[in-house]
CSV table of C-alpha atoms in Angstrom, one decimal:
chain,number,residue,atom,x,y,z
A,124,MET,CA,-52.5,-56.7,-11.3
A,125,GLU,CA,-54.1,-54.4,-13.9
A,126,ALA,CA,-52.3,-51.2,-14.8
A,127,SER,CA,-55.4,-49.0,-14.5
A,128,VAL,CA,-56.4,-50.2,-11.0
A,129,SER,CA,-53.6,-49.9,-8.4
A,130,SER,CA,-53.4,-52.0,-5.3
A,131,GLU,CA,-54.3,-48.9,-3.2
A,132,LYS,CA,-58.0,-48.6,-2.8
A,133,PRO,CA,-59.1,-50.6,-6.0
A,134,VAL,CA,-62.8,-50.0,-5.2
A,135,LEU,CA,-62.5,-46.2,-5.1
A,136,ARG,CA,-60.2,-46.1,-8.1
A,137,THR,CA,-62.5,-48.3,-10.2
A,138,ALA,CA,-65.5,-46.2,-9.1
A,139,LEU,CA,-63.8,-42.9,-10.0
A,140,LEU,CA,-62.6,-44.2,-13.4
A,141,TYR,CA,-65.9,-45.7,-14.5
A,142,GLY,CA,-68.2,-43.2,-12.8
A,143,VAL,CA,-66.5,-40.0,-14.0
A,144,GLY,CA,-66.0,-41.6,-17.4
A,145,ALA,CA,-69.7,-42.3,-17.7
A,146,GLY,CA,-70.6,-38.8,-16.5
A,147,VAL,CA,-68.3,-37.3,-19.1
A,148,ILE,CA,-69.9,-39.5,-21.8
A,149,CYS,CA,-73.3,-38.2,-20.8
A,150,ALA,CA,-72.0,-34.6,-20.8
A,151,LEU,CA,-70.6,-35.1,-24.3
A,152,TRP,CA,-73.9,-36.5,-25.4
A,153,VAL,CA,-75.8,-33.3,-24.3
A,154,VAL,CA,-73.2,-31.1,-26.1
A,155,GLY,CA,-73.4,-33.3,-29.2
A,156,LEU,CA,-77.2,-32.9,-29.3
A,157,TYR,CA,-76.9,-29.2,-29.0
A,158,LEU,CA,-74.3,-28.9,-31.7
A,159,ALA,CA,-76.3,-31.1,-34.0
A,160,GLY,CA,-79.3,-28.7,-33.6
A,161,ASN,CA,-81.4,-31.1,-31.4
A,162,ASN,CA,-83.0,-30.3,-28.1
A,163,PRO,CA,-80.3,-31.1,-25.6
A,164,TYR,CA,-82.8,-31.4,-22.8
A,165,GLY,CA,-85.5,-33.3,-24.6
A,166,PRO,CA,-86.3,-37.0,-25.1
A,167,LYS,CA,-83.0,-37.7,-27.0
A,168,ARG,CA,-81.1,-36.7,-23.8
A,169,LEU,CA,-82.7,-39.7,-22.1
A,170,MET,CA,-80.7,-42.1,-24.4
A,171,SER,CA,-77.7,-41.3,-22.2
A,172,ILE,CA,-79.6,-42.8,-19.2
A,173,PHE,CA,-78.1,-46.2,-20.1
A,174,VAL,CA,-74.5,-45.1,-19.8
A,175,PRO,CA,-74.3,-45.2,-15.9
A,176,PRO,CA,-75.7,-48.8,-15.7
A,177,VAL,CA,-73.3,-50.0,-18.4
A,178,ALA,CA,-70.4,-48.3,-16.5
A,179,VAL,CA,-71.6,-50.0,-13.3
A,180,LEU,CA,-71.5,-53.4,-14.9
A,181,LEU,CA,-68.2,-52.8,-16.5
A,182,GLY,CA,-66.7,-51.5,-13.3
A,183,GLN,CA,-67.9,-54.4,-11.3
A,184,TRP,CA,-66.6,-56.8,-13.9
A,185,ARG,CA,-63.2,-55.0,-13.8
A,186,LEU,CA,-63.1,-55.3,-10.0
A,187,ARG,CA,-63.9,-59.0,-10.3
A,188,ARG,CA,-61.0,-59.4,-12.6
A,189,TYR,CA,-58.8,-57.5,-10.1
A,190,PHE,CA,-59.7,-59.8,-7.2
A,191,LYS,CA,-59.2,-63.1,-9.0
A,192,PRO,CA,-59.6,-65.9,-8.1
A,193,GLU,CA,-61.8,-65.4,-5.0
A,194,GLY,CA,-63.7,-62.3,-6.4
A,195,PRO,CA,-64.3,-59.0,-4.6
A,196,GLY,CA,-67.2,-60.2,-2.5
A,197,LEU,CA,-70.7,-58.8,-2.3
A,198,LEU,CA,-69.9,-55.7,-0.2
A,199,ARG,CA,-67.0,-54.5,-2.4
A,200,SER,CA,-69.1,-55.2,-5.5
A,201,VAL,CA,-72.2,-53.4,-4.3
A,202,GLY,CA,-70.0,-50.5,-3.0
A,203,THR,CA,-68.3,-50.1,-6.3
A,204,GLY,CA,-71.6,-50.1,-8.2
A,205,LEU,CA,-73.1,-47.5,-5.9
A,206,LEU,CA,-70.0,-45.3,-6.1
A,207,ILE,CA,-69.9,-45.5,-9.9
A,208,THR,CA,-73.6,-44.6,-10.0
A,209,LEU,CA,-73.1,-41.7,-7.6
A,210,PHE,CA,-70.0,-40.3,-9.5
A,211,ALA,CA,-71.7,-40.7,-12.9
A,212,ALA,CA,-74.9,-39.0,-11.7
A,213,VAL,CA,-73.1,-36.1,-10.1
A,214,VAL,CA,-70.8,-35.5,-13.1
A,215,SER,CA,-73.6,-35.7,-15.5
A,216,ALA,CA,-76.0,-33.5,-13.6
A,217,SER,CA,-73.2,-30.9,-12.9
A,218,SER,CA,-72.4,-30.8,-16.6
A,219,VAL,CA,-76.1,-30.3,-17.5
A,220,TYR,CA,-76.3,-27.5,-15.0
A,221,VAL,CA,-73.1,-25.8,-16.3
A,222,PHE,CA,-74.2,-26.3,-19.9
A,223,ALA,CA,-77.7,-24.9,-19.2
A,224,ARG,CA,-76.2,-21.9,-17.4
A,225,SER,CA,-73.6,-21.2,-20.2
A,226,THR,CA,-76.0,-21.5,-23.1
A,227,GLY,CA,-78.5,-19.2,-21.6
A,228,PRO,CA,-82.3,-19.3,-21.4
A,229,GLU,CA,-83.0,-19.7,-25.1
A,230,PRO,CA,-82.5,-23.5,-25.3
A,231,ILE,CA,-84.5,-24.0,-22.1
A,232,ALA,CA,-87.3,-21.9,-23.6
A,233,ARG,CA,-87.2,-24.0,-26.8
A,234,HIS,CA,-87.3,-27.2,-24.7
A,235,LEU,CA,-90.3,-26.0,-22.7
A,236,THR,CA,-92.1,-25.1,-26.0
A,237,GLU,CA,-91.4,-28.6,-27.4
A,238,MET,CA,-92.4,-30.4,-24.2
A,239,ARG,CA,-95.6,-28.5,-24.0
A,240,GLN,CA,-96.5,-29.4,-27.6
A,241,LEU,CA,-95.7,-33.0,-26.9
A,242,LEU,CA,-97.9,-33.0,-23.8
A,243,LYS,CA,-100.8,-31.3,-25.7
A,244,GLN,CA,-100.5,-34.0,-28.4
A,245,ALA,CA,-100.6,-36.7,-25.7
A,246,LYS,CA,-103.5,-35.1,-23.7
A,247,PRO,CA,-106.2,-37.4,-25.3
A,248,MET,CA,-104.2,-40.5,-24.2
A,249,PHE,CA,-103.9,-39.1,-20.7
A,250,LEU,CA,-107.6,-38.4,-20.5
A,251,LYS,CA,-108.4,-42.0,-21.4
A,252,GLU,CA,-106.7,-43.3,-18.3
A,253,LYS,CA,-108.0,-43.3,-14.8
A,254,ASN,CA,-107.0,-40.0,-13.1
A,255,GLY,CA,-105.6,-39.0,-16.4
A,256,ARG,CA,-106.4,-35.3,-16.0
A,257,GLN,CA,-104.4,-35.2,-12.7
A,258,HIS,CA,-101.4,-37.0,-14.4
A,259,TYR,CA,-101.5,-34.6,-17.3
A,260,GLU,CA,-101.5,-31.6,-15.0
A,261,GLN,CA,-98.8,-33.1,-12.9
A,262,ALA,CA,-96.6,-33.8,-15.9
A,263,TYR,CA,-97.2,-30.2,-17.1
A,264,ARG,CA,-96.2,-28.8,-13.7
A,265,ASN,CA,-93.1,-31.0,-13.5
A,266,LEU,CA,-91.5,-29.6,-16.6
A,267,ALA,CA,-88.0,-28.3,-15.9
A,268,TYR,CA,-88.0,-24.5,-16.0
A,269,SER,CA,-84.4,-23.8,-15.0
A,270,ALA,CA,-80.9,-25.1,-15.1
A,271,GLN,CA,-81.3,-26.4,-11.6
A,272,ASP,CA,-84.5,-28.3,-12.5
A,273,LEU,CA,-82.8,-29.9,-15.5
A,274,ALA,CA,-79.8,-30.9,-13.4
A,275,THR,CA,-81.9,-32.3,-10.7
A,276,ASP,CA,-84.0,-34.3,-13.2
A,277,ASP,CA,-80.8,-35.6,-14.8
A,278,TYR,CA,-79.3,-36.6,-11.4
A,279,VAL,CA,-82.4,-38.4,-10.2
A,280,ARG,CA,-82.9,-40.4,-13.4
A,281,LYS,CA,-79.3,-41.5,-13.7
A,282,PHE,CA,-78.9,-42.3,-10.1
A,283,LEU,CA,-82.1,-44.4,-9.9
A,284,VAL,CA,-81.4,-46.4,-13.1
A,285,GLY,CA,-77.8,-47.0,-12.0
A,286,LEU,CA,-78.9,-48.0,-8.6
A,287,LEU,CA,-81.3,-50.6,-10.1
A,288,LEU,CA,-78.4,-52.4,-11.8
A,289,SER,CA,-75.8,-51.9,-9.1
A,290,VAL,CA,-77.2,-54.6,-6.8
A,291,PRO,CA,-78.1,-57.3,-9.4
A,292,GLY,CA,-74.7,-56.7,-11.1
A,293,ALA,CA,-72.9,-57.0,-7.7
A,294,ILE,CA,-74.7,-60.2,-6.9
A,295,PHE,CA,-73.8,-61.7,-10.2
A,296,LEU,CA,-70.2,-60.4,-10.3
A,297,ARG,CA,-69.3,-60.9,-6.7
A,298,LYS,CA,-67.2,-64.1,-7.4
């Protein structure tokens, strides 16, 4: 038996360990971007989107090692992946919300200015596509204007990407 996963509720303990850990790593990434003088809400923030799926795969692998030799089974493995994804997305989104509220409106305003400039530069590419004008206008309307919008965007992206890898990882690591 592993020291970090007790015999009591190994699925929940593994999910908490890896999910909260991934969420904290994502939070540290946002703070690091801010301290380095980068836009903490911009495209570089999206690099942290890969942390929850990696945590899912590592957590499922760890659970597989815990249930040797027969493996955790599909249900436990999928459940662990979903819980890790949920915990990581909630912790990450909560940290983005708290960070945005604590730093004030200036970083959000700078973010909006930067995103509007990027959209204006990409407008010719949008207009070349079918329904490009509608996609451009929708992208412009979907910019995050508040701490809540930023947190919601962070949650949705991390949850969906983590969810996409939870099931294949569970299938592969079930035995």
